[in-house]
């Protein structure tokens, strides 16, 4: 059962509800029910945060290394270079998100225009 | 709103009953937070997300639906990644669920700030849906300045204006996209990973979080080659477990000193 398994109009929406809505709101609702019983600094939560962080990092790598659409035809070194350059400037300027994003975008667009 | 001391003191003196107009006023205070730096950053990353969704073949209605029912940006990006890579429904759900575990500790830590003495569980369940990185950061920073009995109204305003506006941002990008030159799509696509990369690095609570990030970035191409379809899952679990082991060793070393 994948995204394209059924041709019906409702299938993507059911897919979004089951794999998306349920998979996110279950944690939010669990948070309400568990309430104050979990300590913010407990070791289990550190492990949970580590896995969540590594997973989002995997998504970042997927988007930069194996993009879909227009960006897929650009050279990989340009995408990695733009991201690394933006991140380096972000670190150098006191972790300003806006600056990091802007530099990476500028490098990418310049690279795409020049090539 | 923060210098409105008279309101704050009146709410302390009574038992928590406010008239509708007062709740509405604080709800509207919440909605006015759409004009803030984190809200504007979030909107620009939703412009990027919409570009990503268009490039991945999602329809406008599907993308708006995702925005309303999932809301958290990483979860939506993982879902689109799983859907386009041909993952099965259970594998996609597991990936999204793993990427969203952090929502639970976020809700747990927000609750004591958010709830008043008479807040019902149904209200909290409803409000918890708006918890994602941006709304959570804003709430954790601002809640202390809001009268306790009106915090749920305020947070409802923040959450609903963020979700509603970003749903409109998605619609706007879809409607305007026909006139975009190709390079704009490439640039929009890049917004999401860069926003995640920089904001996640900054919000990492312990050093293990940054180790987990580096592990995820490095391990993903390896697992992508070894086990496509399960690459996200394996990277998350193995990279995260590795970072946790680092965290334990690091902590033991500190305690030994």
Tab-separated table of C-alpha atoms in Angstrom:
chain	number	residue	atom	x	y	z
A	1	UNK	CA	0.000	0.000	0.000
A	2	UNK	CA	1.915	3.046	-1.249
A	3	UNK	CA	0.932	6.635	-2.126
A	4	UNK	CA	0.060	5.572	-5.691
A	5	UNK	CA	-1.557	2.192	-4.891
A	6	UNK	CA	-5.148	3.301	-5.461
A	7	UNK	CA	-6.356	5.607	-8.238
A	8	UNK	CA	-9.306	6.914	-6.158
A	9	UNK	CA	-9.353	10.616	-5.254
A	10	UNK	CA	-9.702	9.869	-1.534
A	11	UNK	CA	-6.700	7.561	-1.247
A	12	UNK	CA	-4.023	10.320	-0.848
A	13	UNK	CA	-6.198	11.947	1.816
A	14	UNK	CA	-6.578	8.680	3.723
A	15	UNK	CA	-2.802	8.217	3.375
A	16	UNK	CA	-2.246	11.717	4.796
A	17	UNK	CA	-4.678	11.054	7.666
A	18	UNK	CA	-3.149	7.704	8.660
A	19	UNK	CA	0.536	8.312	7.982
A	20	UNK	CA	0.412	12.042	8.739
A	21	UNK	CA	-2.309	13.236	11.078
A	22	UNK	CA	-2.458	10.120	13.256
A	23	UNK	CA	1.333	9.786	13.374
A	24	UNK	CA	1.764	13.353	14.657
A	25	UNK	CA	-1.283	14.095	16.807
A	26	UNK	CA	-0.880	10.805	18.688
A	27	UNK	CA	2.265	12.310	20.273
A	28	UNK	CA	0.612	15.620	21.050
A	29	UNK	CA	-2.384	13.877	22.651
A	30	UNK	CA	-0.098	11.507	24.531
A	31	UNK	CA	1.719	14.571	25.824
A	32	UNK	CA	-1.556	15.928	27.223
A	33	UNK	CA	-2.422	12.595	28.889
A	34	UNK	CA	1.030	11.921	30.250
A	35	UNK	CA	1.130	15.521	31.449
A	36	UNK	CA	3.510	16.194	34.260
A	37	UNK	CA	4.445	12.552	34.795
A	38	UNK	CA	7.529	12.626	32.548
A	39	UNK	CA	10.458	14.724	33.683
A	40	UNK	CA	11.872	17.054	31.048
A	41	UNK	CA	15.424	16.000	31.895
A	42	UNK	CA	14.857	12.224	31.980
A	43	UNK	CA	17.241	10.009	30.007
A	44	UNK	CA	14.407	8.436	27.998
A	45	UNK	CA	13.517	11.848	26.635
A	46	UNK	CA	17.148	12.465	25.654
A	47	UNK	CA	17.098	9.257	23.590
A	48	UNK	CA	13.763	10.252	22.048
A	49	UNK	CA	15.087	13.688	21.147
A	50	UNK	CA	18.266	12.166	19.636
A	51	UNK	CA	16.263	9.860	17.345
A	52	UNK	CA	13.911	12.675	16.342
A	53	UNK	CA	16.859	14.955	15.588
A	54	UNK	CA	18.737	12.317	13.551
A	55	UNK	CA	15.570	11.679	11.579
A	56	UNK	CA	15.083	15.331	10.686
A	57	UNK	CA	18.789	15.486	9.776
A	58	UNK	CA	18.211	12.497	7.473
A	59	UNK	CA	15.399	14.461	5.815
A	60	UNK	CA	17.747	17.435	5.355
A	61	UNK	CA	20.311	15.133	3.709
A	62	UNK	CA	17.614	13.603	1.510
A	63	UNK	CA	16.419	17.006	0.296
A	64	UNK	CA	19.929	18.260	-0.486
A	65	UNK	CA	21.479	15.054	-1.881
A	66	UNK	CA	18.456	13.555	-3.676
A	67	UNK	CA	16.051	16.422	-4.449
A	68	UNK	CA	13.005	16.088	-6.694
A	69	UNK	CA	11.842	18.475	-9.394
A	70	UNK	CA	13.823	21.418	-10.719
A	71	UNK	CA	16.733	21.109	-8.299
A	72	UNK	CA	17.377	17.461	-9.269
A	73	UNK	CA	19.154	18.524	-12.469
A	74	UNK	CA	21.684	20.731	-10.642
A	75	UNK	CA	25.143	19.356	-9.777
A	76	UNK	CA	25.372	17.801	-6.315
A	77	UNK	CA	28.521	19.779	-5.391
A	78	UNK	CA	26.625	23.029	-5.936
A	79	UNK	CA	23.811	22.019	-3.550
A	80	UNK	CA	26.167	20.661	-0.901
A	81	UNK	CA	28.504	23.629	-1.336
A	82	UNK	CA	25.680	26.186	-1.047
A	83	UNK	CA	24.311	24.472	2.091
A	84	UNK	CA	27.766	24.161	3.677
A	85	UNK	CA	28.601	27.773	2.834
A	86	UNK	CA	25.323	29.024	4.288
A	87	UNK	CA	25.833	26.940	7.415
A	88	UNK	CA	29.417	28.178	7.868
A	89	UNK	CA	28.288	31.818	7.644
A	90	UNK	CA	25.427	31.005	10.031
A	91	UNK	CA	27.927	29.661	12.586
A	92	UNK	CA	30.285	32.589	12.053
A	93	UNK	CA	27.573	35.232	12.526
A	94	UNK	CA	26.234	33.998	15.847
A	95	UNK	CA	23.685	31.440	14.629
A	96	UNK	CA	21.288	33.719	12.786
A	97	UNK	CA	18.855	31.519	10.848
A	98	UNK	CA	17.913	34.262	8.404
A	99	UNK	CA	21.551	34.900	7.417
A	100	UNK	CA	22.376	31.209	6.989
A	101	UNK	CA	19.357	30.625	4.767
A	102	UNK	CA	19.985	33.787	2.716
A	103	UNK	CA	23.654	32.949	2.049
A	104	UNK	CA	22.860	29.369	0.982
A	105	UNK	CA	20.110	30.633	-1.334
A	106	UNK	CA	22.394	33.288	-2.833
A	107	UNK	CA	25.172	30.748	-3.489
A	108	UNK	CA	22.701	28.316	-5.046
A	109	UNK	CA	21.064	30.897	-7.316
A	110	UNK	CA	24.430	32.343	-8.432
A	111	UNK	CA	25.665	28.823	-9.157
A	112	UNK	CA	22.542	27.947	-11.155
A	113	UNK	CA	22.757	31.180	-13.175
A	114	UNK	CA	26.472	30.811	-13.933
A	115	UNK	CA	26.320	27.139	-14.935
B	1	UNK	CA	0.120	43.666	26.078
B	2	UNK	CA	2.858	43.102	28.624
B	3	UNK	CA	2.361	46.426	30.345
B	4	UNK	CA	-1.331	45.778	30.879
B	5	UNK	CA	-0.932	45.305	34.620
B	6	UNK	CA	-4.538	46.062	35.514
B	7	UNK	CA	-5.749	43.099	33.484
B	8	UNK	CA	-3.193	40.817	35.005
B	9	UNK	CA	-4.020	41.776	38.583
B	10	UNK	CA	-7.761	41.451	38.016
B	11	UNK	CA	-7.277	37.922	36.748
B	12	UNK	CA	-5.288	36.981	39.809
B	13	UNK	CA	-7.980	38.245	42.152
B	14	UNK	CA	-10.905	36.269	40.752
B	15	UNK	CA	-11.523	32.553	40.377
B	16	UNK	CA	-10.874	32.375	36.659
B	17	UNK	CA	-14.203	33.392	35.191
B	18	UNK	CA	-13.858	35.997	32.459
B	19	UNK	CA	-16.462	37.302	30.141
B	20	UNK	CA	-16.382	36.460	26.483
B	21	UNK	CA	-15.057	39.884	25.475
B	22	UNK	CA	-11.947	39.463	27.652
B	23	UNK	CA	-11.222	36.033	26.197
B	24	UNK	CA	-11.735	37.397	22.713
B	25	UNK	CA	-9.380	40.291	23.416
B	26	UNK	CA	-6.601	37.904	24.462
B	27	UNK	CA	-7.341	35.608	21.560
B	28	UNK	CA	-6.839	38.619	19.277
B	29	UNK	CA	-3.636	39.504	21.123
B	30	UNK	CA	-2.477	36.006	20.189
B	31	UNK	CA	-3.420	36.427	16.531
B	32	UNK	CA	-1.466	39.701	16.336
B	33	UNK	CA	1.698	37.605	16.881
B	34	UNK	CA	1.587	36.773	13.175
B	35	UNK	CA	3.613	39.997	12.872
B	36	UNK	CA	6.748	38.671	14.536
B	37	UNK	CA	10.141	37.446	13.356
B	38	UNK	CA	9.543	33.728	14.074
B	39	UNK	CA	6.136	33.868	12.348
B	40	UNK	CA	7.624	35.532	9.259
B	41	UNK	CA	10.472	32.990	9.146
B	42	UNK	CA	7.911	30.206	9.376
B	43	UNK	CA	5.893	31.714	6.518
B	44	UNK	CA	8.973	31.875	4.310
B	45	UNK	CA	9.693	28.218	5.029
B	46	UNK	CA	6.070	27.409	4.119
B	47	UNK	CA	6.696	29.155	0.800
B	48	UNK	CA	9.583	26.700	0.442
B	49	UNK	CA	7.447	23.788	1.590
B	50	UNK	CA	4.749	24.618	-0.967
B	51	UNK	CA	7.451	24.699	-3.646
B	52	UNK	CA	8.671	21.292	-2.464
B	53	UNK	CA	5.109	19.909	-2.528
B	54	UNK	CA	4.520	21.238	-6.054
B	55	UNK	CA	7.806	19.724	-7.258
B	56	UNK	CA	6.842	16.416	-5.603
B	57	UNK	CA	3.524	16.242	-7.456
B	58	UNK	CA	1.125	17.015	-4.594
B	59	UNK	CA	-2.091	18.835	-5.498
B	60	UNK	CA	-3.010	22.129	-3.812
B	61	UNK	CA	-5.874	20.569	-1.856
B	62	UNK	CA	-3.652	17.730	-0.628
B	63	UNK	CA	-0.986	20.185	0.517
B	64	UNK	CA	-3.482	22.458	2.308
B	65	UNK	CA	-5.028	19.365	3.930
B	66	UNK	CA	-1.572	18.286	5.136
B	67	UNK	CA	-0.932	21.745	6.548
B	68	UNK	CA	-4.191	21.700	8.523
B	69	UNK	CA	-4.109	18.129	9.892
B	70	UNK	CA	-0.343	17.604	10.413
B	71	UNK	CA	0.918	21.163	10.850
B	72	UNK	CA	4.473	20.280	11.980
B	73	UNK	CA	6.771	21.058	9.039
B	74	UNK	CA	9.323	18.192	9.452
B	75	UNK	CA	6.480	15.636	9.636
B	76	UNK	CA	5.006	16.935	6.382
B	77	UNK	CA	8.361	16.890	4.626
B	78	UNK	CA	9.007	13.327	5.839
B	79	UNK	CA	5.536	12.313	4.630
B	80	UNK	CA	6.139	13.800	1.174
B	81	UNK	CA	9.570	12.163	1.066
B	82	UNK	CA	8.078	8.784	1.973
B	83	UNK	CA	5.164	9.163	-0.450
B	84	UNK	CA	7.371	10.078	-3.410
B	85	UNK	CA	9.970	7.389	-2.636
B	86	UNK	CA	7.275	4.700	-2.826
B	87	UNK	CA	7.270	3.747	0.853
B	88	UNK	CA	4.366	1.623	2.103
B	89	UNK	CA	1.731	3.200	4.340
B	90	UNK	CA	3.069	1.562	7.552
B	91	UNK	CA	6.667	2.548	6.743
B	92	UNK	CA	5.567	6.121	5.962
B	93	UNK	CA	3.535	6.300	9.187
B	94	UNK	CA	6.455	4.959	11.218
B	95	UNK	CA	8.855	7.501	9.684
B	96	UNK	CA	6.447	10.369	10.337
B	97	UNK	CA	5.766	9.112	13.871
B	98	UNK	CA	9.496	8.867	14.616
B	99	UNK	CA	10.086	12.371	13.269
B	100	UNK	CA	7.304	13.669	15.511
B	101	UNK	CA	8.160	12.048	18.839
B	102	UNK	CA	9.625	15.363	19.934
B	103	UNK	CA	6.085	16.796	19.932
B	104	UNK	CA	5.307	14.822	23.077
B	105	UNK	CA	8.028	16.315	25.313
B	106	UNK	CA	7.171	19.718	23.825
B	107	UNK	CA	3.514	19.346	24.857
B	108	UNK	CA	4.520	17.960	28.257
B	109	UNK	CA	6.739	20.974	28.948
B	110	UNK	CA	4.178	23.480	27.644
B	111	UNK	CA	1.250	22.168	29.733
B	112	UNK	CA	2.223	23.665	33.102
B	113	UNK	CA	2.639	27.053	31.372
B	114	UNK	CA	-0.588	26.812	29.430
B	115	UNK	CA	-3.226	25.466	31.723
B	116	UNK	CA	-5.191	27.310	34.362
B	117	UNK	CA	-6.977	25.755	37.331
B	118	UNK	CA	-10.148	25.142	35.333
B	119	UNK	CA	-8.793	24.216	31.926
B	120	UNK	CA	-10.514	21.093	30.609
B	121	UNK	CA	-8.646	18.218	29.004
B	122	UNK	CA	-10.645	18.629	25.798
B	123	UNK	CA	-9.386	22.218	25.495
B	124	UNK	CA	-5.802	21.034	26.011
B	125	UNK	CA	-6.183	18.260	23.417
B	126	UNK	CA	-7.486	20.811	20.919
B	127	UNK	CA	-4.712	23.306	21.673
B	128	UNK	CA	-2.007	20.633	21.599
B	129	UNK	CA	-2.583	20.279	17.840
B	130	UNK	CA	-0.976	23.694	17.313
B	131	UNK	CA	2.245	22.617	19.013
B	132	UNK	CA	5.130	22.622	16.534
B	133	UNK	CA	8.528	24.260	16.795
B	134	UNK	CA	7.516	27.877	16.094
B	135	UNK	CA	4.301	28.060	18.164
B	136	UNK	CA	6.011	26.233	21.008
B	137	UNK	CA	9.010	28.568	21.083
B	138	UNK	CA	6.705	31.609	21.001
B	139	UNK	CA	4.471	30.219	23.758
B	140	UNK	CA	7.351	29.263	26.039
B	141	UNK	CA	8.774	32.782	25.711
B	142	UNK	CA	5.558	34.752	26.147
B	143	UNK	CA	3.242	32.764	28.416
B	144	UNK	CA	4.597	34.153	31.668
B	145	UNK	CA	3.398	37.625	30.685
B	146	UNK	CA	-0.189	36.488	30.026
B	147	UNK	CA	-2.750	36.230	32.874
B	148	UNK	CA	-2.989	32.531	33.674
B	149	UNK	CA	-6.714	32.155	33.085
B	150	UNK	CA	-6.438	33.723	29.656
B	151	UNK	CA	-3.421	31.791	28.392
B	152	UNK	CA	-5.502	29.184	26.559
B	153	UNK	CA	-7.335	31.976	24.660
B	154	UNK	CA	-4.011	33.619	23.841
B	155	UNK	CA	-2.407	30.385	22.652
B	156	UNK	CA	-5.492	29.505	20.578
B	157	UNK	CA	-5.005	32.866	18.853
B	158	UNK	CA	-1.303	32.227	18.194
B	159	UNK	CA	-1.904	28.665	16.958
B	160	UNK	CA	-4.913	29.353	14.760
B	161	UNK	CA	-3.430	32.416	13.073
B	162	UNK	CA	-0.202	30.523	12.317
B	163	UNK	CA	-1.999	27.498	10.833
B	164	UNK	CA	-4.547	29.611	8.941
B	165	UNK	CA	-2.048	32.053	7.477
B	166	UNK	CA	0.353	29.333	6.390
B	167	UNK	CA	-2.488	27.412	4.728
B	168	UNK	CA	-3.140	30.615	2.750
B	169	UNK	CA	0.577	30.904	1.978
B	170	UNK	CA	0.415	27.402	0.459
B	171	UNK	CA	-2.631	28.385	-1.645
B	172	UNK	CA	-0.903	31.580	-2.797
B	173	UNK	CA	2.259	29.735	-3.867
B	174	UNK	CA	0.204	27.158	-5.800
B	175	UNK	CA	-1.790	29.877	-7.560
B	176	UNK	CA	1.276	31.954	-8.421
B	177	UNK	CA	3.548	29.024	-9.276
B	178	UNK	CA	2.467	28.828	-12.923
B	179	UNK	CA	4.257	32.111	-13.555
B	180	UNK	CA	7.443	31.187	-11.658
B	181	UNK	CA	10.615	30.659	-13.701
B	182	UNK	CA	12.257	27.265	-12.990
B	183	UNK	CA	15.064	28.769	-10.940
B	184	UNK	CA	12.512	30.011	-8.386
B	185	UNK	CA	11.399	26.419	-7.725
B	186	UNK	CA	14.997	25.357	-7.220
B	187	UNK	CA	15.518	28.203	-4.753
B	188	UNK	CA	12.215	27.500	-2.948
B	189	UNK	CA	13.062	23.807	-2.608
B	190	UNK	CA	16.325	24.720	-0.900
B	191	UNK	CA	14.577	26.907	1.739
B	192	UNK	CA	13.227	23.965	3.736
B	193	UNK	CA	16.466	22.013	4.316
B	194	UNK	CA	18.344	25.233	5.130
B	195	UNK	CA	15.682	26.370	7.584
B	196	UNK	CA	15.759	22.967	9.305
B	197	UNK	CA	19.555	22.798	9.292
B	198	UNK	CA	20.008	26.167	10.981
B	199	UNK	CA	17.051	26.198	13.383
B	200	UNK	CA	17.570	22.592	14.494
B	201	UNK	CA	21.256	23.198	15.221
B	202	UNK	CA	20.374	26.220	17.342
B	203	UNK	CA	17.573	24.525	19.265
B	204	UNK	CA	19.587	21.388	20.155
B	205	UNK	CA	19.280	21.171	23.911
B	206	UNK	CA	22.324	19.045	24.677
B	207	UNK	CA	25.500	18.378	22.701
B	208	UNK	CA	24.105	14.954	21.830
B	209	UNK	CA	21.504	16.757	19.706
B	210	UNK	CA	24.225	18.177	17.479
B	211	UNK	CA	25.946	14.776	17.359
B	212	UNK	CA	22.599	13.281	16.284
B	213	UNK	CA	22.331	15.886	13.531
B	214	UNK	CA	25.788	15.172	12.139
B	215	UNK	CA	25.167	11.414	12.394
B	216	UNK	CA	21.886	11.811	10.497
B	217	UNK	CA	23.485	13.875	7.726
B	218	UNK	CA	26.401	11.439	7.296
B	219	UNK	CA	24.505	8.152	7.693
B	220	UNK	CA	21.630	8.976	5.351
B	221	UNK	CA	23.529	8.570	2.052
B	222	UNK	CA	24.954	5.281	3.370
B	223	UNK	CA	21.533	3.813	4.209
B	224	UNK	CA	20.051	5.328	1.072
B	225	UNK	CA	22.383	3.079	-0.885
B	226	UNK	CA	22.114	0.015	1.393
B	227	UNK	CA	18.382	0.012	2.115
B	228	UNK	CA	16.335	2.451	0.029
B	229	UNK	CA	12.779	2.729	1.398
B	230	UNK	CA	14.005	2.284	4.962
B	231	UNK	CA	16.793	4.864	4.774
B	232	UNK	CA	14.991	7.502	6.858
B	233	UNK	CA	13.971	5.037	9.550
B	234	UNK	CA	17.389	3.375	9.841
B	235	UNK	CA	19.231	6.692	9.877
B	236	UNK	CA	16.952	8.037	12.617
B	237	UNK	CA	17.155	4.992	14.865
B	238	UNK	CA	20.851	4.166	14.428
B	239	UNK	CA	22.064	7.778	14.284
B	240	UNK	CA	19.900	8.700	17.267
B	241	UNK	CA	21.003	5.678	19.312
B	242	UNK	CA	24.634	6.474	18.491
B	243	UNK	CA	24.189	10.055	19.675
B	244	UNK	CA	22.549	8.798	22.861
B	245	UNK	CA	25.518	6.482	23.554
B	246	UNK	CA	27.771	9.514	23.046
B	247	UNK	CA	25.592	11.407	25.519
B	248	UNK	CA	25.958	8.637	28.149
B	249	UNK	CA	29.743	8.356	27.731
B	250	UNK	CA	30.068	12.142	27.800
B	251	UNK	CA	27.987	12.380	30.967
B	252	UNK	CA	29.871	9.570	32.719
B	253	UNK	CA	33.135	11.286	31.878
B	254	UNK	CA	31.843	14.531	33.376
B	255	UNK	CA	30.673	12.745	36.503
B	256	UNK	CA	34.017	10.970	36.872
B	257	UNK	CA	35.821	14.313	37.034
